[in-house]
Short mmCIF file of C-alpha atoms in Angstrom, two decimals:
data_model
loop_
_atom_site.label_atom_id
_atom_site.label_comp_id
_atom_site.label_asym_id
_atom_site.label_seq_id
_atom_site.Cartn_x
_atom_site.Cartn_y
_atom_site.Cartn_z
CA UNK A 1 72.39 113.44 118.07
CA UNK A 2 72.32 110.56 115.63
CA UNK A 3 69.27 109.87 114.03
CA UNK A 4 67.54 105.98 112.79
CA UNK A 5 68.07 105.43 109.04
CA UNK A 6 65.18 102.77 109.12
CA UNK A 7 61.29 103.09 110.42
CA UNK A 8 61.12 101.28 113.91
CA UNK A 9 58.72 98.54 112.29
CA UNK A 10 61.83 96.61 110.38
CA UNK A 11 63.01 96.40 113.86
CA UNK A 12 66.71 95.68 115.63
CA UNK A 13 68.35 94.08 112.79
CA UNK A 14 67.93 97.07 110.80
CA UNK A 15 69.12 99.37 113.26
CA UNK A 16 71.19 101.74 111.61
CA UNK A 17 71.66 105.13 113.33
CA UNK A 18 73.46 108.17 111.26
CA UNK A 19 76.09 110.32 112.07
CA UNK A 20 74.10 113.51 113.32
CA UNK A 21 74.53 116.67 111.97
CA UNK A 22 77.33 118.05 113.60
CA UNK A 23 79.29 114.66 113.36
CA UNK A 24 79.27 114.69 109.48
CA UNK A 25 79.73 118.43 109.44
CA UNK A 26 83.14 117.80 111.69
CA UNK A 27 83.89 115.02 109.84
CA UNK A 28 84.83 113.19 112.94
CA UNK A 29 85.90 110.06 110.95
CA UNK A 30 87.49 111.89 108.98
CA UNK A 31 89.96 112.97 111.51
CA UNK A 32 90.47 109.81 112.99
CA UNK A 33 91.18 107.97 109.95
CA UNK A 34 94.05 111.05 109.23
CA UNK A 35 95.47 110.24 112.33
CA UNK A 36 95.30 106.23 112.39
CA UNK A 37 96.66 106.34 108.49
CA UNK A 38 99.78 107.93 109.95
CA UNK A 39 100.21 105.43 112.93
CA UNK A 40 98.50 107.38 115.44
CA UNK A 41 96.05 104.79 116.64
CA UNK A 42 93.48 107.00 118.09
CA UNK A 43 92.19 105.17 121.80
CA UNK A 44 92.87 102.06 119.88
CA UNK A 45 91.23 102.90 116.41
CA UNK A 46 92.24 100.98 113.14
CA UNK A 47 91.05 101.66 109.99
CA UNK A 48 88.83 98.98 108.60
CA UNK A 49 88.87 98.16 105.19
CA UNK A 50 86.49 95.86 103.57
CA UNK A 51 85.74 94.58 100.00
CA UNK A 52 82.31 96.29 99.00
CA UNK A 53 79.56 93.70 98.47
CA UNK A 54 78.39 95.51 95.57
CA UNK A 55 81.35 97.42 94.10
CA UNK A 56 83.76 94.53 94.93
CA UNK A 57 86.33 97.88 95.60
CA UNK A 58 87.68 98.46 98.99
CA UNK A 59 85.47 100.71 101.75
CA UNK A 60 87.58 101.76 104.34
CA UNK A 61 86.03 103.41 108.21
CA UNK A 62 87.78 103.83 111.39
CA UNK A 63 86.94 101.38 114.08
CA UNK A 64 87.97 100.70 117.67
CA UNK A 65 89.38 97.23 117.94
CA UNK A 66 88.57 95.45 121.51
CA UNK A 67 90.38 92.57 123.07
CA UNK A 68 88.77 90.62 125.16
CA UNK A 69 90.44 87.70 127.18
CA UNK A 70 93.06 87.64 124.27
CA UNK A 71 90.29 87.11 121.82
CA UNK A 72 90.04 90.47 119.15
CA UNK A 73 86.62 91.60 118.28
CA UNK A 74 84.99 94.36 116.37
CA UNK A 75 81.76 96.32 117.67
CA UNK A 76 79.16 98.58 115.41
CA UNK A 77 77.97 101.01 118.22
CA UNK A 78 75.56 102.42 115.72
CA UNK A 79 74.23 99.30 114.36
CA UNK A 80 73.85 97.32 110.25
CA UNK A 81 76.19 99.79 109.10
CA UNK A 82 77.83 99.66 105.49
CA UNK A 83 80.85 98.18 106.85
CA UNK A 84 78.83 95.43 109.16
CA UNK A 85 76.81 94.78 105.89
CA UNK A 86 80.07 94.37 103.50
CA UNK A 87 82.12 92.39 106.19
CA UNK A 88 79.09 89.74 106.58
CA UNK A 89 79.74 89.15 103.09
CA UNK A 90 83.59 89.64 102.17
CA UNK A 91 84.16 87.86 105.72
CA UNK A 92 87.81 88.94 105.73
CA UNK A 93 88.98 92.52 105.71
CA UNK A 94 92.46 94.56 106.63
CA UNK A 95 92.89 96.27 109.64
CA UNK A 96 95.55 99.20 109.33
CA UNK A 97 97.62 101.72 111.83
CA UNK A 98 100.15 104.16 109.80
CA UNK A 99 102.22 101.57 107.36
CA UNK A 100 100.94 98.23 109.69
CA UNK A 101 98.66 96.10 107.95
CA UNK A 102 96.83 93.21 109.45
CA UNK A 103 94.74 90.61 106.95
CA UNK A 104 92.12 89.14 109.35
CA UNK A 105 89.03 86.97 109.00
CA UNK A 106 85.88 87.44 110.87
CA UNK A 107 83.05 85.39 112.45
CA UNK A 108 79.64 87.34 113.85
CA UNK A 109 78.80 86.38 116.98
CA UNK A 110 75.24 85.06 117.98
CA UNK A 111 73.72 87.56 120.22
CA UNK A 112 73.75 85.67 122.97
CA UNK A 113 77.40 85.50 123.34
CA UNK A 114 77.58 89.55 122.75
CA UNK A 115 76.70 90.65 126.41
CA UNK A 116 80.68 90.28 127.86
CA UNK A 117 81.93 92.45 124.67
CA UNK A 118 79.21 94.56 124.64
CA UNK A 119 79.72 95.35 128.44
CA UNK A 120 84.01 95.44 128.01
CA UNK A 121 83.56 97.66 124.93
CA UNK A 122 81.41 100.44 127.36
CA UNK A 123 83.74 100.37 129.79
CA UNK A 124 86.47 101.36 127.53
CA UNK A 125 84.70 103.78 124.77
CA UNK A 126 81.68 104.73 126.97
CA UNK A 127 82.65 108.24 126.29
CA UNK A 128 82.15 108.01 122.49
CA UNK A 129 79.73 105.78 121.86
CA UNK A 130 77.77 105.26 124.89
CA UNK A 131 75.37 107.77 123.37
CA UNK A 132 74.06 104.64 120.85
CA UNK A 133 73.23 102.08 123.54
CA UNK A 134 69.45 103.15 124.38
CA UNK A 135 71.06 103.84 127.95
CA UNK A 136 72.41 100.30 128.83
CA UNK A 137 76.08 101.00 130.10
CA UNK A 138 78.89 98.65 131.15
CA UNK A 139 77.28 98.31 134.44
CA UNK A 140 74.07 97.24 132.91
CA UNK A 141 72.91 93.06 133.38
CA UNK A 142 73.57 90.82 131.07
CA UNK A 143 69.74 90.67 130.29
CA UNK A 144 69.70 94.46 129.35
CA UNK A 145 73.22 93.95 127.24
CA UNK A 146 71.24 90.89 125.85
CA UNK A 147 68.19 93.16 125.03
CA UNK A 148 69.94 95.96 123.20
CA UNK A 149 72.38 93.18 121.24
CA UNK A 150 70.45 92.78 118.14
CA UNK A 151 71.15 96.09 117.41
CA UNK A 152 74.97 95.88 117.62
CA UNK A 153 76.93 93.49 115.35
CA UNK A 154 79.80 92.24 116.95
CA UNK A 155 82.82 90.37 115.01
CA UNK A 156 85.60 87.66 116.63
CA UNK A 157 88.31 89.27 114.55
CA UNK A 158 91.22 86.70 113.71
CA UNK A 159 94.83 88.02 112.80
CA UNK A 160 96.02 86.14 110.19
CA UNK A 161 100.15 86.20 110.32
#
């Protein structure tokens, strides 16, 4: 089970939780990243890669991309991760599958606007990251989507050509 990374008291925008144990001991990512690098897209993963804010050299983590009404977005099931933190700041990144490369920029969405994602990203990855939504599920209201939101950054993701 994945663990918090910050006390309760900073609250949902710090919401970070770890892999658990037996996640970083698989090395889960890992895996997936493997696969997606050689153009197996894994249930729709990509691997995101993202100037570092402090480093300035490129971080790289698999990610599921979600389309929504034609409109691309990018979720963080476990909350203010690395990546959420260095894509606030780069605001562009590069979103790969095998020898495909896609440049995009990004724009966070307000958390009002994240209940519709939030609910079409459950339905379709419920499975692996359901675990990380505090029990709110794709059948959930939009005012429990809505309460668990702060914790999730959400991205519009746009494809440059």
């Amino acid at each position: 089970m994945a663990t918090t990374d910050r006390p309760a008291a900073e609250g949902a925008q710090a919401r970070y939780l770890r892999p658990g144990r037996l996640m970083r001991v698989l090395r889960f990512n890992d895996v997936v990243a493997f696969l997606v690098r050689r153009g197996f897209s894994v249930w729709g993963a990509r691997v995101l890669s993202v100037k570092g804010r402090k480093s300035g050299e490129p971080r790289s983590t698999p990610v599921n991309l979600l389309t929504v009404d034609g409109v691309q977005y990018l979720v963080s099931p476990r909350g203010h991760t690395q990546w959420v933190r260095n894509l606030r700041v780069a605001g562009e990144g590069e979103l790969t599958v095998g020898k495909r490369v896609q440049r995009f920029t990004a724009r966070e969405l307000a958390d009002d606007a994240k209940p519709e994602v939030l609910r079409a990203y459950l339905k379709r990855w419920a499975f692996e990251v359901g675990a990380f939504f505090e029990g709110v599920t794709a059948r959930s209201t939009d005012d429990e989507l809505r309460a668990v939101a702060p914790g999730h950054p959400v991205f519009q993701v746009s494809i440059e050509d």
